[in-house]
Amino acid sequence: PDGEQIIYERTLNITSNGTTQLHSETPRLTFVDGSTIEVQQTVGNKLYDERAAQTLLFNLKDNTSYTDAQLTRRIYLPPTTDTTLCVRFYNLVPGHKYRLKLQGEQQGDMQRLEFVMPGADAVATPTCAPNSRTLYISTDGRTSPTVPHNYKGALLQYRQGKITKIIQH
């Protein structure tokens, strides 16, 4: 057409789906105080040619009182990368037996672990970076130390030198 010149052309292959199969390591537990547990869960994408996206559900069930709590995290991993998720559960009862289960929305059960909540004398220093060291960046360049309330769309999460893409629906 008139007035247009194509200086460079490149073929781009866009796939509709990546993988939902993630590799997960055994969760690391830290008892923060007599009623709080911190869970560090490393998950990775071992494929070298596909990205991985998954919604992960952390389910903590109190086997003594038969109550449970759930936390959801969405992750996006480029090929051959991993990330460590850090979640906390509060108001746990010392002496109660708990079952922690990690599930992938499309993958099903990934990890199971049982433990007894110790008393306040068995606490350790938390090992996850506090949330204030995490930075979320929206597509318009705005930054926030937390995910904006009711945010829909893509975010970049910068934590401990790693960047993770998060998609909120």
Short mmCIF file of C-alpha atoms in Angstrom, two decimals, residues 7-160:
data_model
loop_
_atom_site.label_atom_id
_atom_site.label_comp_id
_atom_site.label_asym_id
_atom_site.label_seq_id
_atom_site.Cartn_x
_atom_site.Cartn_y
_atom_site.Cartn_z
CA ILE A 7 11.22 -3.28 7.21
CA TYR A 8 11.17 -6.41 9.31
CA GLU A 9 8.90 -9.43 9.44
CA ARG A 10 8.99 -12.29 11.89
CA THR A 11 6.80 -15.36 12.26
CA LEU A 12 5.23 -15.64 15.68
CA ASN A 13 3.71 -18.89 16.93
CA ILE A 14 1.03 -18.32 19.58
CA THR A 15 -0.27 -21.38 21.37
CA SER A 16 -3.61 -21.47 23.10
CA ASN A 17 -2.48 -23.46 26.12
CA GLY A 18 0.63 -24.23 28.07
CA THR A 19 1.00 -27.05 30.52
CA THR A 20 -0.84 -27.38 33.81
CA GLN A 21 1.51 -30.07 35.08
CA LEU A 22 3.81 -28.72 37.77
CA HIS A 23 6.52 -30.37 39.83
CA SER A 24 6.25 -29.76 43.57
CA GLU A 25 8.64 -30.36 46.42
CA THR A 26 7.72 -31.35 49.97
CA PRO A 27 6.40 -28.26 51.79
CA ARG A 28 8.58 -26.67 54.47
CA LEU A 29 6.74 -25.76 57.67
CA THR A 30 7.75 -23.07 60.16
CA PHE A 31 5.83 -22.63 63.41
CA VAL A 32 5.80 -18.85 63.80
CA ASP A 33 4.06 -18.74 67.18
CA GLY A 34 1.74 -20.96 69.19
CA SER A 35 -1.10 -20.50 66.69
CA THR A 36 0.47 -19.64 63.31
CA ILE A 37 2.18 -21.81 60.72
CA GLU A 38 4.09 -20.63 57.67
CA VAL A 39 4.19 -22.94 54.65
CA GLN A 40 6.85 -22.62 51.94
CA GLN A 41 5.99 -24.58 48.82
CA THR A 42 8.32 -24.76 45.83
CA VAL A 43 6.68 -25.57 42.49
CA GLY A 44 8.33 -25.70 39.11
CA ASN A 45 7.79 -26.10 35.40
CA LYS A 46 10.22 -28.75 34.13
CA LEU A 47 9.24 -28.40 30.47
CA TYR A 48 11.69 -26.52 28.27
CA ASP A 49 9.21 -25.50 25.57
CA GLU A 50 5.93 -24.68 27.34
CA ARG A 51 4.85 -22.18 29.95
CA ALA A 52 2.85 -23.39 32.96
CA ALA A 53 -0.20 -21.80 34.52
CA GLN A 54 -2.07 -23.25 37.45
CA THR A 55 -4.36 -22.30 40.30
CA LEU A 56 -3.09 -23.88 43.50
CA LEU A 57 -5.21 -24.55 46.57
CA PHE A 58 -3.66 -24.90 50.02
CA ASN A 59 -6.14 -26.77 52.23
CA LEU A 60 -5.47 -27.12 55.96
CA LYS A 61 -7.83 -29.45 57.81
CA ASP A 62 -8.01 -29.72 61.59
CA ASN A 63 -8.41 -33.47 62.15
CA THR A 64 -9.42 -32.84 65.78
CA SER A 65 -12.30 -30.38 65.28
CA TYR A 66 -12.97 -31.24 61.60
CA THR A 67 -12.71 -27.64 60.42
CA ASP A 68 -10.63 -26.46 57.50
CA ALA A 69 -9.17 -23.35 55.88
CA GLN A 70 -8.23 -22.75 52.26
CA LEU A 71 -5.90 -20.32 50.50
CA THR A 72 -5.66 -19.97 46.72
CA ARG A 73 -2.64 -18.83 44.72
CA ARG A 74 -2.40 -18.43 40.95
CA ILE A 75 0.96 -18.87 39.30
CA TYR A 76 2.45 -18.51 35.84
CA LEU A 77 5.87 -19.98 35.15
CA PRO A 78 8.02 -19.70 32.04
CA PRO A 79 9.71 -22.91 30.83
CA THR A 80 12.28 -24.52 33.18
CA THR A 81 11.63 -22.17 36.09
CA ASP A 82 10.38 -22.59 39.62
CA THR A 83 9.04 -20.39 42.38
CA THR A 84 8.48 -20.66 46.11
CA LEU A 85 5.06 -19.73 47.43
CA CYS A 86 4.70 -18.64 51.03
CA VAL A 87 1.37 -18.81 52.87
CA ARG A 88 0.38 -18.53 56.52
CA PHE A 89 -2.46 -20.09 58.47
CA TYR A 90 -3.52 -18.38 61.70
CA ASN A 91 -5.51 -19.29 64.83
CA LEU A 92 -4.38 -22.91 64.96
CA VAL A 93 -4.78 -24.83 68.21
CA PRO A 94 -1.69 -26.31 69.93
CA GLY A 95 -1.95 -30.08 70.26
CA HIS A 96 -4.40 -30.46 67.37
CA LYS A 97 -3.49 -32.71 64.44
CA TYR A 98 -3.65 -31.00 61.04
CA ARG A 99 -3.49 -32.22 57.44
CA LEU A 100 -2.06 -29.89 54.80
CA LYS A 101 -2.95 -30.66 51.20
CA LEU A 102 -1.74 -28.86 48.08
CA GLN A 103 -3.96 -29.28 45.03
CA GLY A 104 -3.69 -27.99 41.51
CA GLU A 105 -6.98 -26.92 39.94
CA GLN A 106 -6.30 -29.05 36.84
CA GLN A 107 -3.69 -31.41 38.34
CA GLY A 108 -5.39 -32.67 41.51
CA ASP A 109 -3.46 -33.62 44.65
CA MET A 110 0.19 -32.61 44.55
CA GLN A 111 1.34 -32.84 48.19
CA ARG A 112 -0.05 -34.11 51.52
CA LEU A 113 1.47 -33.62 54.93
CA GLU A 114 0.24 -34.20 58.49
CA PHE A 115 1.56 -32.51 61.63
CA VAL A 116 0.62 -31.70 65.22
CA MET A 117 0.61 -28.00 66.10
CA PRO A 118 3.21 -27.49 68.84
CA GLY A 119 2.89 -25.07 71.73
CA ALA A 120 4.43 -21.60 71.85
CA ASP A 121 7.73 -23.01 73.16
CA ALA A 122 8.49 -24.68 69.80
CA VAL A 123 8.34 -21.60 67.57
CA ALA A 124 10.98 -20.59 65.04
CA THR A 125 11.85 -17.45 63.13
CA PRO A 126 9.84 -17.19 59.91
CA THR A 127 11.92 -17.78 56.80
CA CYS A 128 9.68 -16.25 54.13
CA ALA A 129 10.29 -12.68 53.15
CA PRO A 130 7.65 -10.40 54.66
CA ASN A 131 5.00 -9.12 52.26
CA SER A 132 6.51 -5.62 52.41
CA ARG A 133 9.41 -6.95 50.30
CA THR A 134 7.02 -8.13 47.60
CA LEU A 135 6.07 -5.68 44.87
CA TYR A 136 3.16 -6.07 42.46
CA ILE A 137 3.28 -4.18 39.16
CA SER A 138 0.15 -3.75 37.04
CA THR A 139 0.15 -3.48 33.24
CA ASP A 140 -0.22 0.30 33.49
CA GLY A 141 2.97 0.52 35.57
CA ARG A 142 1.43 1.11 38.98
CA THR A 143 3.11 -0.58 41.92
CA SER A 144 1.69 -1.87 45.18
CA PRO A 145 3.01 -3.99 48.10
CA THR A 146 -0.19 -6.12 47.90
CA VAL A 147 -2.49 -7.33 45.14
CA PRO A 148 -5.03 -4.53 44.61
CA HIS A 149 -8.50 -5.45 45.94
CA ASN A 150 -10.75 -6.99 43.25
CA TYR A 151 -8.02 -6.56 40.61
CA LYS A 152 -8.71 -8.36 37.33
CA GLY A 153 -5.98 -8.88 34.76
CA ALA A 154 -2.25 -9.55 34.67
CA LEU A 155 0.26 -8.50 37.33
CA LEU A 156 3.97 -8.98 37.76
CA GLN A 157 5.12 -10.05 41.21
CA TYR A 158 8.68 -9.16 42.18
CA ARG A 159 9.95 -11.03 45.25
CA GLN A 160 13.48 -11.98 46.27
#
